[in-house]
Short mmCIF file of C-alpha atoms in Angstrom, two decimals:
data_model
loop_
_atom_site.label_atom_id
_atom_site.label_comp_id
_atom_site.label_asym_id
_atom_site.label_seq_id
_atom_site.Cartn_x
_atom_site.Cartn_y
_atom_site.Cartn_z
CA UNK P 8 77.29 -31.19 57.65
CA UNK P 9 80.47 -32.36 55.85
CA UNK P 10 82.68 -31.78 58.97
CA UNK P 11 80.23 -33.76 60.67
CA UNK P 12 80.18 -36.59 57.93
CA UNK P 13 84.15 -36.67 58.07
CA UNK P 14 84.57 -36.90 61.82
CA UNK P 15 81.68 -39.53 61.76
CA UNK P 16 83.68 -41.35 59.72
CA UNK P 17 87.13 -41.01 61.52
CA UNK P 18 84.68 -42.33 64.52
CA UNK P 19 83.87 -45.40 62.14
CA UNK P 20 87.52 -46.12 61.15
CA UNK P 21 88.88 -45.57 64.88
CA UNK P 22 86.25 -47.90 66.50
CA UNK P 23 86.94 -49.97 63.75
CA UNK P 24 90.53 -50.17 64.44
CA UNK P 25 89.83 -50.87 67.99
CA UNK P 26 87.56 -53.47 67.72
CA UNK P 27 89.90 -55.15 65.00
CA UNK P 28 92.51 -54.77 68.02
CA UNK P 29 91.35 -56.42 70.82
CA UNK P 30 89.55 -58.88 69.14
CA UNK P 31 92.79 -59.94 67.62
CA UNK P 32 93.85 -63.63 67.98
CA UNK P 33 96.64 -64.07 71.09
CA UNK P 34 98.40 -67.11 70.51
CA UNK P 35 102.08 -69.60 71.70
CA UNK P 36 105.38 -68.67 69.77
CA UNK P 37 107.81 -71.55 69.13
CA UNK P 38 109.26 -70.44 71.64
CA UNK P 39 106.69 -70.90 74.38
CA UNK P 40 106.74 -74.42 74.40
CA UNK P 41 109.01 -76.92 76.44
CA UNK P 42 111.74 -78.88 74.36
CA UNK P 43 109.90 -82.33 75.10
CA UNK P 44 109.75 -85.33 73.61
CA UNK P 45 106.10 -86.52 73.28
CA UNK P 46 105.56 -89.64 76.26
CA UNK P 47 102.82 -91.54 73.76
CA UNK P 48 101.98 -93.33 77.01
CA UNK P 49 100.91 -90.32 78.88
CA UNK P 50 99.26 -88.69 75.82
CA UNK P 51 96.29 -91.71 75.84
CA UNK P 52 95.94 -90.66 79.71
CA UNK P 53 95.41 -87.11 78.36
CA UNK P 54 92.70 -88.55 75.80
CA UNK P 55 91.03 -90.75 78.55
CA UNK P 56 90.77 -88.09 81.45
CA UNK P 57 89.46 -85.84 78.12
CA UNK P 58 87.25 -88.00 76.48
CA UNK P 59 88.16 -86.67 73.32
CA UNK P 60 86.16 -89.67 71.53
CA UNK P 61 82.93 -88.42 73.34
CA UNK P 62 82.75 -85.52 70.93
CA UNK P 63 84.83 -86.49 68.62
CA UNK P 64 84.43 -89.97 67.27
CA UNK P 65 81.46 -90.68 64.83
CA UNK P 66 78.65 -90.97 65.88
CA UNK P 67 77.04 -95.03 66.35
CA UNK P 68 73.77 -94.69 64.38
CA UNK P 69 74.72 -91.88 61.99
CA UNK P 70 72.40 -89.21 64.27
CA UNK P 71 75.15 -86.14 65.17
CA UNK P 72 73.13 -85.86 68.22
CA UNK P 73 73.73 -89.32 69.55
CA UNK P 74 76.22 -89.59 72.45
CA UNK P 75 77.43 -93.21 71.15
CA UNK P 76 80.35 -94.22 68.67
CA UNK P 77 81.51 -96.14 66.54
CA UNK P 78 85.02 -96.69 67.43
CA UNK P 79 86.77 -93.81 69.73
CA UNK P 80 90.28 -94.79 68.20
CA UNK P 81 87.95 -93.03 64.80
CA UNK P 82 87.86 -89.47 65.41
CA UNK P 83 86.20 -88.91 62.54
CA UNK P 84 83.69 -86.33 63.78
CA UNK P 85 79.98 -85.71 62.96
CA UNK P 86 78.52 -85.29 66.01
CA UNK P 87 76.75 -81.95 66.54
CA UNK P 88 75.57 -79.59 69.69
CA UNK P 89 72.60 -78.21 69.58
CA UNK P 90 72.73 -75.29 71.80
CA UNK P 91 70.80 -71.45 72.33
CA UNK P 92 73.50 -70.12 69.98
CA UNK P 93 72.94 -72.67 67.06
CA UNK P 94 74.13 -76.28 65.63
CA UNK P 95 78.03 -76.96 66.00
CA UNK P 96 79.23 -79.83 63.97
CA UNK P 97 82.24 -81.80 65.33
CA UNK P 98 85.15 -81.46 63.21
CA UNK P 99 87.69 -84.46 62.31
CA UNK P 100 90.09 -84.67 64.89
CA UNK P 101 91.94 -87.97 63.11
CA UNK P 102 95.18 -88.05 61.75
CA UNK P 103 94.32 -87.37 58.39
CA UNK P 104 96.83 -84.90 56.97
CA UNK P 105 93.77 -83.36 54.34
CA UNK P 106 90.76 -83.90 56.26
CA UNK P 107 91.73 -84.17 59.69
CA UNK P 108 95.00 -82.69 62.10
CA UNK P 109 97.45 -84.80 60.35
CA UNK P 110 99.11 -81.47 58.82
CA UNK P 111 99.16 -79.59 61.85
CA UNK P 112 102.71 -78.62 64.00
CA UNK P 113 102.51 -78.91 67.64
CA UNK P 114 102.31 -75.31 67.85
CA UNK P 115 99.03 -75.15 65.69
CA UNK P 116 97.50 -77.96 68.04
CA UNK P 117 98.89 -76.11 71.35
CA UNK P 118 97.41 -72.81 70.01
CA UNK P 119 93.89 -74.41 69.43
CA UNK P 120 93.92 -76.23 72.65
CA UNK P 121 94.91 -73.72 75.11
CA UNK P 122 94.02 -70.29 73.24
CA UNK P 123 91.07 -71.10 70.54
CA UNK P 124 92.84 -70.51 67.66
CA UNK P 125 93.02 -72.31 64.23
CA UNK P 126 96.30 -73.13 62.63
CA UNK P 127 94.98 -70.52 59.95
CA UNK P 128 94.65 -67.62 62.74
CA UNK P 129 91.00 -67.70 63.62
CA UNK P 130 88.99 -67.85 66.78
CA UNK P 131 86.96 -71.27 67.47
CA UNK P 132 84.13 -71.20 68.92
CA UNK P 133 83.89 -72.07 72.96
CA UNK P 134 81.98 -75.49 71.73
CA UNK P 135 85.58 -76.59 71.96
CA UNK P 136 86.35 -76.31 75.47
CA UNK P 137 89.34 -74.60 75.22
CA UNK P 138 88.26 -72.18 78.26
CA UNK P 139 89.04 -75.25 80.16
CA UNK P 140 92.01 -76.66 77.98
CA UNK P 141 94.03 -73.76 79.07
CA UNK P 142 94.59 -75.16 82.57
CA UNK P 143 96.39 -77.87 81.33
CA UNK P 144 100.19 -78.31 80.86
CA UNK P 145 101.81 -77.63 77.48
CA UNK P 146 103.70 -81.34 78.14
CA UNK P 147 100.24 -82.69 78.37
CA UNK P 148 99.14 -80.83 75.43
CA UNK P 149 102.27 -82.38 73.51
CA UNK P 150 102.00 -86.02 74.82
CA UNK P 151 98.28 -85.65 73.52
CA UNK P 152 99.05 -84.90 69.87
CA UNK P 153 101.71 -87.30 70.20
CA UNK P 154 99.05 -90.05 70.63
CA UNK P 155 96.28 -88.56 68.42
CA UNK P 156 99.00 -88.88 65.28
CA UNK P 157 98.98 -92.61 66.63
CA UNK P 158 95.28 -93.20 65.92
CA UNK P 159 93.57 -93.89 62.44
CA UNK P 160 93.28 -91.57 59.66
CA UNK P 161 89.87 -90.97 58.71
CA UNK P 162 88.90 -88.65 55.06
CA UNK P 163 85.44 -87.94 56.88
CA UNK P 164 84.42 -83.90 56.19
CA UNK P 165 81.89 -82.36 59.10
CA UNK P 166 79.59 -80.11 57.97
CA UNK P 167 80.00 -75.97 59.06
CA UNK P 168 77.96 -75.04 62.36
CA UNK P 169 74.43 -73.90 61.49
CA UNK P 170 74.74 -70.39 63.02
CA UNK P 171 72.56 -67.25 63.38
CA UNK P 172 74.15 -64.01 63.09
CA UNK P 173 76.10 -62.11 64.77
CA UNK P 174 77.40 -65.34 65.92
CA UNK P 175 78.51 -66.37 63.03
CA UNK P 176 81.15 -63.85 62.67
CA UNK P 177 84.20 -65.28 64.37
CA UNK P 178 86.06 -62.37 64.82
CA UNK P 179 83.94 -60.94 67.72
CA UNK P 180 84.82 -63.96 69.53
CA UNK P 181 88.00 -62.28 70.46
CA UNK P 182 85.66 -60.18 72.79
CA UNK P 183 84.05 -63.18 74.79
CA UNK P 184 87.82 -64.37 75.29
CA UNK P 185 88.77 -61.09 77.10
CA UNK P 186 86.07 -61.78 79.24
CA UNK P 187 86.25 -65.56 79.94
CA UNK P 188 89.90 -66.85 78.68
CA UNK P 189 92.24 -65.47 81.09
CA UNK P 190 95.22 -67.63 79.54
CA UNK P 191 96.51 -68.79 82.61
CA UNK P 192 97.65 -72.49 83.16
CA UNK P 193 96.24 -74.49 86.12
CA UNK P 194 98.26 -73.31 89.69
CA UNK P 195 98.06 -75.73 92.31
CA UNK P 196 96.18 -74.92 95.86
CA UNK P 197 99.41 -74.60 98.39
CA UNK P 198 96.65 -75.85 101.14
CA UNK P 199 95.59 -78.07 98.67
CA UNK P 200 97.42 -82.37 99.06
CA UNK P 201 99.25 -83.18 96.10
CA UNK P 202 95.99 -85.66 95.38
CA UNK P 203 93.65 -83.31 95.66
CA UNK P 204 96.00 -80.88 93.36
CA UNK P 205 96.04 -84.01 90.93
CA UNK P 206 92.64 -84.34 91.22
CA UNK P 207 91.89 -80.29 90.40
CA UNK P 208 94.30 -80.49 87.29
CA UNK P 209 92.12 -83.30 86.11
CA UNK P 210 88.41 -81.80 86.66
CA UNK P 211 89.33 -78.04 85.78
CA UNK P 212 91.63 -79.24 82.90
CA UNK P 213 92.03 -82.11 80.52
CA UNK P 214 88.44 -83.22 82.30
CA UNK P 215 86.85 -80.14 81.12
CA UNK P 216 83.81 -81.00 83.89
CA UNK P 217 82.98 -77.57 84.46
CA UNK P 218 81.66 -77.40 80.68
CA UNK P 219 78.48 -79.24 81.35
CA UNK P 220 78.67 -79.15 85.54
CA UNK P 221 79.22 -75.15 85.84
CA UNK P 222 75.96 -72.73 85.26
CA UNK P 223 76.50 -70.25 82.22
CA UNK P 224 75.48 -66.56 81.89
CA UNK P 225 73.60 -65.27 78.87
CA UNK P 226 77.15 -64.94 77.06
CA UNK P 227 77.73 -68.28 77.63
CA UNK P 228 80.25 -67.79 80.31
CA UNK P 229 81.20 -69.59 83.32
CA UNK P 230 78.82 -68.19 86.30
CA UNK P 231 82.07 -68.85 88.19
CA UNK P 232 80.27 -68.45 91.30
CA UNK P 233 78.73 -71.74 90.70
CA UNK P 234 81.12 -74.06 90.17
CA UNK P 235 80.66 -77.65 89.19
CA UNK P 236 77.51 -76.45 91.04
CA UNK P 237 75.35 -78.35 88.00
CA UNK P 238 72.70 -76.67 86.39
CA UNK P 239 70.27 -76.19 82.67
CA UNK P 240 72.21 -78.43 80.11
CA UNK P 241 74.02 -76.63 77.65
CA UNK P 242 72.58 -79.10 74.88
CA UNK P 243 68.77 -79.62 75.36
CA UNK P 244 66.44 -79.05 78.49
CA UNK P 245 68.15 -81.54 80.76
CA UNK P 246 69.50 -80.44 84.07
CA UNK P 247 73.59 -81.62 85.26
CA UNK P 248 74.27 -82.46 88.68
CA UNK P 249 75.81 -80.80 90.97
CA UNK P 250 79.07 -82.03 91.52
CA UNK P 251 80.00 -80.09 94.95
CA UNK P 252 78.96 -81.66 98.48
CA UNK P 253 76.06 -79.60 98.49
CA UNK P 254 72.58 -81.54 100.16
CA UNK P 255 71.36 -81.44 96.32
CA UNK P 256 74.95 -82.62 95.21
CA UNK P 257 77.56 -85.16 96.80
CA UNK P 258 76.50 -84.50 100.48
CA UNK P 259 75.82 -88.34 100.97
CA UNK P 260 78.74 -89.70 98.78
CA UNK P 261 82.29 -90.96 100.18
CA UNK P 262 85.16 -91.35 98.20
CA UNK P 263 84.77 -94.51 97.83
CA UNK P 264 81.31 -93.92 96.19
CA UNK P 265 82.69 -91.63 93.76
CA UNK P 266 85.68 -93.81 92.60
CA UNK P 267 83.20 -96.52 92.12
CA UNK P 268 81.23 -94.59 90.15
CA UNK P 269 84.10 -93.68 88.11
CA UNK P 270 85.28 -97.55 87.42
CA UNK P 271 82.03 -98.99 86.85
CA UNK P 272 78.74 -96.63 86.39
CA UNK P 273 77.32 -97.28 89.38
CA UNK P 274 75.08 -94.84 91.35
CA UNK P 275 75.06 -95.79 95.47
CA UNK P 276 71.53 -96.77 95.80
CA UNK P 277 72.24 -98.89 92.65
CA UNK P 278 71.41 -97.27 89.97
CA UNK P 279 73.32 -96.75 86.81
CA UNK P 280 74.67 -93.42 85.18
CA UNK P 281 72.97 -92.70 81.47
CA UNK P 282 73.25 -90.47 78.44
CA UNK P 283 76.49 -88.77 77.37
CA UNK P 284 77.97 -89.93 80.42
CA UNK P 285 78.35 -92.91 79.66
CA UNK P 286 80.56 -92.62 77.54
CA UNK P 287 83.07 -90.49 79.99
CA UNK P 288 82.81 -92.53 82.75
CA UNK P 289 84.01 -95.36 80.04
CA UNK P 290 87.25 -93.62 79.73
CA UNK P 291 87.69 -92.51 83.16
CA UNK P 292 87.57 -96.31 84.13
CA UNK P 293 90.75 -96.58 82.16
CA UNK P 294 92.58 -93.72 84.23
CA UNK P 295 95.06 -94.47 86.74
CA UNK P 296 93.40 -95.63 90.13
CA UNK P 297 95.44 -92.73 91.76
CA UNK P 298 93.87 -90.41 89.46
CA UNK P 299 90.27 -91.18 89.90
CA UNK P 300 91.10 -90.62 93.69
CA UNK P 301 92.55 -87.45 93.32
CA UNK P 302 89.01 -86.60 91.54
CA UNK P 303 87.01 -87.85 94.05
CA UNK P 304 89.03 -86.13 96.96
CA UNK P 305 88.88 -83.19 94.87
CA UNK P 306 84.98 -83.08 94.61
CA UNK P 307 84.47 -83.55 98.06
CA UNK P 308 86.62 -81.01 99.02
CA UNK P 309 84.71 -78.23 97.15
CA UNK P 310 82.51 -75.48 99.04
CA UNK P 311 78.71 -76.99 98.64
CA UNK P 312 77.07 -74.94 96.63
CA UNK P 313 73.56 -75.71 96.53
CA UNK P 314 71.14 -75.49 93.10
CA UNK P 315 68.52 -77.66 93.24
CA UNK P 316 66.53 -77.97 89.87
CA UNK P 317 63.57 -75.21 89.90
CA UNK P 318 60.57 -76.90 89.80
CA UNK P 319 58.57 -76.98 86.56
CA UNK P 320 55.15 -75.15 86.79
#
């Protein structure tokens, strides 16, 4: 019985030591990123095409759960998302150097954009799209903070997410990122036009689209095999559209229907877009004309895949 007890316990220590392992943080060395000076300019592109202030700024009517802000220049936080896994609270994103990112080094805001991680080392939670974030370039990435440090300082403190266990122990996050965070950057399509490319970059990256527009698994993973393919809301029981040109997606839409969508909320039979998007199409009328095309020649080109909205009984 005591050898037993003993190797049980080398069996503890050595899983132990595994687990602690691979669910260890990967993150950027100085000396991954580019020597680059941050283009302020290009960095408010970044924030439009992301629509950082969606999530970010606070909240119009005080409710976390309200889609509307206050000011999107304010990114104060205090929204929440209130998903399957529990309540996330929106942290403060401003330029405050207690309360906010003021403090952080380009490296800490590269490492939490494109690999999850908090200047302090730990995993965040896949609420922050940074499954998505990774695509994008680290120039990007550096323009964006560039910009962010332009906007107001706010002393605003977020609550902590209202978790269940085991989800509330971060570390085992580092297993759902060896499944879904491959760490790659985006790669263009070599059959792909250099629009349609641009347009890619956009939706799979800064645009994050595939958050809401992409079907997840019971992990909350990408179901990869439906791709901007719409499906259950991750907040609520809503459904998204399906963004491919599927019959139940953008069969029926031009380009032209899609980029007028994008400046001006507009549906083609003349109706109007609602809820959170709202806001994003707000900040997606501000993007470079060229850029909403490459979107919309982007979407079009996709494989339909349909997935209609089952029924209710």
């Amino acid at each position: 019985m005591r050898r037993f007890l003993i190797a049980l316990a080398v069996l503890a220590v050595a899983g132990l030591a595994v687990f602690w392992l691979l669910t260890a943080p990967r993150m950027l060395s100085a000396s991954d990123l580019p020597s680059h000076t941050p283009d302020v300019a290009n960095g408010e592109q970044v924030f439009l095409a992301g629509g950082c202030a969606s999530c970010h700024a606070a909240p119009k009517d005080g409710k976390c759960d309200n889609g509307r802000y206050q000011d999107e220049h304010v990114l104060a936080g205090g929204r929440c998302l209130i998903t399957p896994f529990g309540t996330f609270n929106v942290p403060n994103i401003s330029s405050d150097k207690a309360h906010g990112i003021g403090a952080w080094t380009t490296l800490d805001f590269a490492n939490a954009m494109v690999r999850g991680v908090s200047p302090g080392g730990s995993h965040y939670y896949p609420a922050f799209p940074y499954t998505s974030y990774q695509r994008m370039t680290l120039t990007d990435v550096i323009d964006l903070k560039g910009y962010l440090d332009t906007l107001p300082a706010s002393a605003n403190v977020a609550p902590p997410h209202d978790l269940a266990l085991p989800f509330r122990l971060r570390r085992g996050l580092g297993l759902w990122k060896l499944l879904f965070l491959d760490g790659k950057p985006f790669t263009p399509d070599p059959g792909a036009s250099a629009e349609a490319n641009r347009g890619k970059y956009l939706v799979d990256g800064a645009g994050h689209c595939g958050e809401c527009h992409t079907e997840r698994n019971l992990a909350g993973g990408f179901v990869t095999a439906k791709w901007l393919a719409g499906g259950p809301a991750p907040e609520g029981d809503g459904w998204v559209p399906n963004l491919t040109p599927a019959p139940d997606g953008l069969a029926d839409w031009s380009k032209g229907d899609l980029v007028y969508l994008f400046q001006t909320g507009s549906l083609p039979d003349g109706d109007s877009i609602g809820g959170s998007m709202v806001a994003v199409q707000e900040h997606l009328a501000k993007l470079k004309e060229g850029d909403l095309d490459g979107i919309a020649v982007y979407l079009k080109a996709l494989k339909p895949i349909p997935n209609p909205r089952p029924k209710r009984k």
